[in-house]
Amino acid sequence: MTDTTLTTAMPAAALRQRLPPEALRRRQFFALGWTYLVIIGVATVMLGTFLVAFVASLKVDPLERPFRLAFDQVNPLAWVAAADLGRQGAGDPWWGGFAPGGRIVFSATYTAAPGTEIVPPDASVPRRRPGSGVAAALTKYYAIDYALLTETGSADGEMSVTDPATGASEIWPTRTFTYEIAFDPAKAEGGPWIERTPLDLSAPTGQQLVASTLNPTRFERRGRVASWDNITPGALGLVFNNYRRVITETADLQTGNSLFAGWMWNSLLIAVGRVAMTLVVASLAGYALARLKFHGAALIFGLVLFSMTIPAQVTFISNYLIFRDLGLLNTPWAVITVLVVGSHVLLMKQFFETFPKEIEEAAMVDGASRLGILTRIVLPNAMPAVIVNAIMAFQAAWNDFFWPLVLITSPPSALTVQVGLLSLRRSYGGAQGDWGLVLAGAFVSIIPVLVLFILFQRYIVSNQVSEGVK
Amino acid sequence: MNQRQRDHVVGYLFVLPFLISLGTFFLYAAVRTLIFSFTDYNLFNTPAFIGLSNYVAMLRDSMFTLALSNTLAFSLIVTVSQTILALLLAVMVNGVIKARGFWRTVFYLPSIMSSAAMTLIFLWLFQRQGLMTELVQFVVNARWYIAAFLAIFLAIQLALVFNARRRYDGVSLADPVFATVALGGAIVATYLLRLGALLPVYDEQFLISWLNTQARVLFLPQTLWSVALMNVFTTVPTLMLLFLAGLQSIPVALYEAAELDGAGRVRQFLYVTVPSLTPVTFAVVTLGIIGTLQMFDQVAILGDAAPLQSRITLAFYIYANAFPEGAASRIGMSSAAAILLGVLTLIIVYLQRALGISDKVDR
């Protein structure tokens, strides 16, 4: 208050003063708010991209425009309906299917302008091949060969329709048709489990489908044909249809085994092999460089740094030839042994240097050998370093693309998952491609590393951060 | 043998497995590549010495010059922009979030993803009719409203700041209280404009070829700009964490001293923050250079989704010469390019190291 009275009495040039303390505090408070806004913005853009991609990976067509955020796969009501249908089809509310004893009740409601008669749609179980490519060739059983489709009744009703142009409300008649799709009892004995039960309902123009037990997968022929890829998906089968497809539809033509599952297994094998090798080699070398004084240690250290700068493209031809001459191309062994574990050696060396010497010296007095000290005393106390090394080695091996690409080229079943993703992209990732399958593959491939990250994140992150600062 | 001699022997034994691996898969391999670069070899014949012919042929190959310029431009753009962005972000959020804890986990997340999975997600995002196109379409169609929003925001902010400056000293242009008022005002005003439909909203539909195009923007193919965007997007959060850790180890006394000397926020940033962060910056830039010079995975996964000349990098040129589709291997050419890439990486990294160190000494 006194400030303001002063200012009015003084000439303009001398009026300017510092902001009062409470205004400064308010500014600090608001600045904090803006900072949080920035952080949340960055995090949203970053994580949001993955989240949106994940949501899209559940869609029938991830490239649909406009991009919807509400669709059956994220709608709990549809989950319930799908679980119910799965239970009716094969007694499995989770993954559904169509099996002997299955009896599915399915209803569809149509409407038409007043005065138009609503006729029963033409219902059929089509012989639809699942997906594209190899899976279609490997499908043995089709629902059409086992399904008996009957119309069990219809009920009249009415609904209120709003004219979009005038906004006026009108009462339109509706008619609900109920169908029963049963597994043919004559073929029930030893009958197969069938993953999908497709359904087509074809109605005349002017007659619109307004509701059904499960929303149709798509409309064909200008909306006259409502088409379901699978009316017995089960809850998980509905939501994670693309994820099931990426496993089942990438089948090996000869053996019928899932290629994608095989790729995951190969990657796992290679990653575990690399972790084991890295731990042994890096512990020994790291310990030697940290503790044992021998000629050439500095030279080796320099070489390690040098090797970390040189790209793999400089060494891959020779390494390819080595494994070709050994007959180890296209085997996991090539990828397991090829990498030089320089960064891991450095990491172990750094850790061992901080380990108290006195403990080792005491053990040495007791007559323990260096190897005994390393394996019985140092390593058991070096668990954080070992864990960090193991996880980083696993992550690097799992995510590695270049070496598996060079060293494992055939047969398709021998690839690792990262190179498998490339072949998935080639087969399905075109402009009109099956992007649901591609995205599902990408997300499945992340799972192992993601799980490790969540379990051990406090080790990984702090190490990465401190590594970078050094 | 005494303990020292024993340690000597044991030391050699312990490093032996590592030395074998380093010797075979790195040293021997690098030397062989150097030798191959002077020979004519297709993986099946006996290598024949042909002198410098491979290097000459390589320098005459228009694909090689393209790959080289693409690689250098890509490396420059990605390294510079990711370093600056990460630094600015770190400075912005410093004091609010720690280099540890929840946010650290969140910002670290993108860096655990494989480049293959990441590239597939971005490929989907950058499809002609994809989400990126839809985003651009939205911005273009709503351009008048976005412009109006920004104009109103700026007008309110400037009016408030200059009004306050008549009476008070030290009111920043980016005053947070006024900015909040301006934001609220801009939101309300834009909403009212939209309610009254006072500005046009367009309904243009378009497709954008982000990747499958031969277009060049400045000195880099458009396809590689898209890849650069993806690289920056995935690395910035993690690099920001590195800078944050560095920032939080700068003694507060330095800033207090600078403030006593009358340095403002900008000068404090330039003369205290930036020099103190030299070691971190050095690490970030080195990581960036090494990573971008050998950029390969993204290009290979793009594959036929983009024309070769729009996506080729040195690393891919090397691979494509060694394993060309439907042709005999040109190991000589591949090796020559590989040697060049190796030397290039070393030169740039050591050049940067030399500059970085002298920079530190100057201050």
Coordinates of C-alpha atoms in Angstrom, one line a residue, chain A residues 207-456:
Chain A
Q207 CA -32.6 -52.0 -44.9
Q208 CA -30.0 -51.1 -42.2
L209 CA -28.4 -53.3 -39.6
V210 CA -28.7 -51.3 -36.4
A211 CA -27.7 -53.9 -33.7
S212 CA -26.3 -57.3 -33.5
T213 CA -24.9 -59.6 -30.8
L214 CA -21.5 -58.7 -31.9
N215 CA -20.7 -55.7 -34.3
P216 CA -19.8 -56.8 -37.8
T217 CA -16.1 -56.8 -38.8
R218 CA -17.0 -54.8 -41.9
F219 CA -19.7 -53.9 -44.4
E220 CA -19.3 -55.1 -48.0
R221 CA -21.1 -54.2 -51.2
R222 CA -22.0 -50.6 -50.2
G223 CA -23.3 -51.7 -46.8
R224 CA -25.7 -54.4 -48.1
V225 CA -23.6 -57.3 -46.7
A226 CA -22.7 -57.2 -43.0
S227 CA -19.7 -59.5 -42.6
W228 CA -18.2 -61.1 -39.4
D229 CA -14.8 -62.7 -39.6
N230 CA -15.5 -64.6 -36.4
I231 CA -18.7 -64.7 -34.3
T232 CA -17.1 -66.9 -31.7
P233 CA -14.0 -65.0 -30.7
G234 CA -14.1 -65.2 -26.9
A235 CA -13.0 -62.1 -25.0
L236 CA -9.3 -62.4 -25.5
G237 CA -9.8 -63.7 -29.0
L238 CA -11.7 -60.5 -29.8
V239 CA -9.3 -58.0 -28.2
F240 CA -6.0 -59.7 -29.1
N241 CA -7.1 -61.1 -32.5
N242 CA -4.1 -59.6 -34.2
Y243 CA -1.8 -61.0 -31.6
R244 CA -3.2 -64.5 -32.0
R245 CA -2.9 -64.1 -35.8
V246 CA 0.7 -63.1 -35.7
I247 CA 1.4 -66.4 -33.9
T248 CA -0.9 -68.7 -35.9
E249 CA -0.8 -67.1 -39.4
T250 CA 3.0 -66.9 -39.7
A251 CA 3.2 -70.7 -40.1
D252 CA 6.0 -72.7 -41.7
L253 CA 4.6 -74.3 -44.9
Q254 CA 6.5 -77.5 -44.4
T255 CA 6.0 -78.2 -40.7
G256 CA 3.0 -76.0 -39.9
N257 CA 4.7 -74.7 -36.8
S258 CA 4.4 -71.0 -36.0
L259 CA 7.3 -69.1 -37.4
F260 CA 6.9 -66.1 -35.1
A261 CA 7.0 -68.3 -32.0
G262 CA 10.1 -70.0 -33.4
W263 CA 11.7 -66.6 -33.9
M264 CA 11.0 -65.7 -30.4
W265 CA 12.5 -68.9 -29.2
N266 CA 15.6 -68.5 -31.3
S267 CA 16.1 -65.0 -30.0
L268 CA 15.7 -66.2 -26.4
L269 CA 18.3 -69.0 -27.0
I270 CA 20.8 -66.6 -28.5
A271 CA 20.2 -63.9 -25.8
V272 CA 20.7 -66.4 -23.0
G273 CA 23.8 -67.8 -24.7
R274 CA 25.2 -64.4 -25.1
V275 CA 24.5 -63.5 -21.5
A276 CA 26.3 -66.6 -20.3
M277 CA 29.3 -66.0 -22.5
T278 CA 29.5 -62.3 -21.7
L279 CA 29.4 -62.9 -18.0
V280 CA 32.2 -65.4 -18.1
V281 CA 34.5 -63.5 -20.5
A282 CA 33.8 -60.1 -19.1
S283 CA 34.3 -61.1 -15.4
L284 CA 37.6 -62.8 -16.1
A285 CA 38.9 -60.0 -18.3
G286 CA 37.5 -57.2 -16.2
Y287 CA 39.1 -58.7 -13.0
A288 CA 42.4 -59.1 -14.7
L289 CA 42.4 -55.5 -16.0
A290 CA 41.3 -54.2 -12.6
R291 CA 43.6 -56.2 -10.3
L292 CA 46.3 -58.1 -11.9
K293 CA 49.3 -56.1 -13.2
F294 CA 50.6 -57.6 -16.4
H295 CA 52.4 -56.2 -19.5
G296 CA 50.1 -55.0 -22.2
A297 CA 47.1 -54.2 -19.9
A298 CA 47.1 -50.6 -21.1
L299 CA 47.3 -51.7 -24.7
I300 CA 44.3 -54.0 -24.2
F301 CA 42.3 -51.2 -22.6
G302 CA 43.1 -49.0 -25.6
L303 CA 42.0 -51.7 -28.0
V304 CA 38.7 -52.1 -26.2
L305 CA 37.9 -48.4 -26.5
F306 CA 39.0 -48.5 -30.2
S307 CA 36.8 -51.6 -30.9
M308 CA 33.8 -49.8 -29.4
T309 CA 34.1 -46.9 -31.9
I310 CA 34.5 -49.1 -35.1
P311 CA 31.1 -50.0 -36.6
A312 CA 30.2 -53.6 -37.2
Q313 CA 30.1 -53.0 -40.9
V314 CA 33.9 -53.0 -40.9
T315 CA 34.2 -56.5 -39.5
F316 CA 31.2 -58.4 -40.8
I317 CA 32.7 -59.8 -44.0
S318 CA 35.5 -61.6 -42.3
N319 CA 33.3 -62.8 -39.6
Y320 CA 30.7 -64.1 -42.1
L321 CA 33.5 -66.0 -43.8
I322 CA 34.8 -67.5 -40.5
F323 CA 31.4 -68.9 -39.7
R324 CA 30.9 -70.1 -43.3
D325 CA 34.2 -72.0 -43.1
L326 CA 33.3 -73.5 -39.8
G327 CA 29.9 -74.5 -41.1
L328 CA 28.2 -72.5 -38.4
L329 CA 26.3 -70.1 -40.6
N330 CA 22.5 -70.1 -39.9
T331 CA 23.0 -71.5 -36.4
P332 CA 22.5 -69.6 -33.2
W333 CA 26.2 -70.3 -32.3
A334 CA 27.4 -67.8 -34.9
V335 CA 25.4 -64.9 -33.4
I336 CA 26.3 -66.0 -29.8
T337 CA 30.0 -65.9 -30.3
V338 CA 30.5 -63.1 -32.9
L339 CA 30.2 -60.0 -30.7
V340 CA 33.2 -58.6 -28.8
V341 CA 32.1 -57.8 -25.3
G342 CA 34.3 -54.7 -24.9
S343 CA 31.7 -52.5 -23.1
H344 CA 30.9 -55.2 -20.6
V345 CA 34.6 -55.7 -19.8
L346 CA 34.9 -52.0 -19.0
L347 CA 31.8 -52.2 -16.8
M348 CA 33.1 -55.1 -14.8
K349 CA 36.6 -53.5 -14.6
Q350 CA 35.1 -50.4 -13.1
F351 CA 33.1 -52.3 -10.6
F352 CA 36.1 -54.5 -9.5
E353 CA 38.2 -51.4 -9.0
T354 CA 35.8 -50.2 -6.3
F355 CA 35.9 -53.6 -4.5
P356 CA 37.9 -53.4 -1.3
K357 CA 41.3 -54.9 -1.8
E358 CA 41.8 -55.9 1.8
I359 CA 39.2 -58.7 1.6
E360 CA 41.0 -60.3 -1.3
E361 CA 44.4 -59.9 0.4
A362 CA 43.1 -61.6 3.5
A363 CA 41.9 -64.5 1.3
M364 CA 45.2 -64.6 -0.5
V365 CA 47.0 -65.0 2.9
D366 CA 44.8 -68.0 3.5
G367 CA 46.1 -69.5 0.3
A368 CA 43.2 -69.0 -2.1
S369 CA 43.9 -68.8 -5.8
R370 CA 42.9 -65.8 -7.9
L371 CA 40.2 -67.8 -9.6
G372 CA 38.9 -68.9 -6.2
I373 CA 38.9 -65.3 -5.0
L374 CA 37.0 -64.2 -8.1
T375 CA 34.3 -66.9 -8.1
R376 CA 33.9 -67.3 -4.3
I377 CA 34.5 -63.8 -2.9
V378 CA 34.3 -61.1 -5.5
L379 CA 31.5 -62.2 -7.8
P380 CA 29.0 -63.1 -5.1
N381 CA 29.5 -59.5 -3.8
A382 CA 29.3 -58.1 -7.2
M383 CA 25.7 -59.0 -7.9
P384 CA 24.5 -55.5 -8.9
A385 CA 27.3 -55.3 -11.5
V386 CA 26.6 -58.9 -12.7
I387 CA 22.9 -58.1 -13.0
V388 CA 23.5 -54.9 -14.9
N389 CA 25.8 -56.8 -17.3
A390 CA 23.4 -59.6 -17.7
I391 CA 20.5 -57.4 -18.5
M392 CA 22.4 -55.2 -20.9
A393 CA 23.8 -58.2 -22.7
F394 CA 20.3 -59.7 -22.9
Q395 CA 18.9 -56.5 -24.2
A396 CA 21.6 -55.9 -26.7
A397 CA 21.4 -59.5 -28.0
W398 CA 17.6 -59.5 -28.2
N399 CA 17.5 -56.1 -30.0
D400 CA 20.4 -56.9 -32.3
F401 CA 19.5 -56.7 -35.9
F402 CA 22.7 -56.5 -37.9
W403 CA 24.5 -59.7 -36.9
P404 CA 21.5 -62.0 -37.1
L405 CA 20.7 -60.5 -40.5
V406 CA 24.2 -61.3 -41.8
L407 CA 24.8 -64.6 -40.1
I408 CA 21.3 -66.3 -40.2
T409 CA 19.6 -66.0 -43.6
S410 CA 17.8 -69.3 -44.0
P411 CA 15.6 -71.3 -43.5
P412 CA 12.8 -68.9 -42.4
S413 CA 12.4 -70.8 -39.2
A414 CA 16.0 -70.1 -38.1
L415 CA 15.7 -66.3 -38.0
T416 CA 15.7 -64.2 -34.9
V417 CA 12.6 -62.1 -34.0
Q418 CA 14.2 -58.8 -35.1
V419 CA 15.0 -60.1 -38.6
G420 CA 11.6 -61.9 -38.5
L421 CA 10.0 -58.5 -38.1
L422 CA 11.6 -57.4 -41.3
S423 CA 10.1 -60.4 -43.1
L424 CA 6.8 -59.6 -41.5
R425 CA 7.1 -56.1 -42.8
R426 CA 7.9 -57.4 -46.3
S427 CA 4.9 -59.7 -46.3
Y428 CA 2.3 -57.6 -44.7
G429 CA 3.5 -54.0 -44.3
G430 CA 2.6 -52.5 -47.7
A431 CA 0.4 -49.5 -48.3
Q432 CA -2.7 -51.7 -48.3
G433 CA -1.1 -54.1 -45.9
D434 CA -2.2 -56.0 -42.9
W435 CA -0.8 -53.5 -40.4
G436 CA -2.6 -55.1 -37.4
L437 CA -0.4 -58.1 -37.9
V438 CA 2.8 -56.1 -38.2
L439 CA 2.1 -53.9 -35.2
A440 CA 1.1 -56.9 -33.1
G441 CA 4.4 -58.6 -34.1
A442 CA 6.4 -55.4 -33.1
F443 CA 4.7 -55.3 -29.7
V444 CA 5.1 -59.0 -29.0
S445 CA 8.8 -58.7 -29.8
I446 CA 9.2 -56.1 -27.1
I447 CA 7.7 -58.2 -24.2
P448 CA 10.9 -60.0 -22.9
V449 CA 13.0 -56.8 -22.7
L450 CA 10.1 -54.9 -21.3
V451 CA 9.5 -57.5 -18.5
L452 CA 13.2 -57.5 -17.7
F453 CA 13.2 -53.7 -17.6
I454 CA 10.2 -53.5 -15.3
L455 CA 11.8 -56.1 -12.9
F456 CA 15.2 -54.6 -12.8

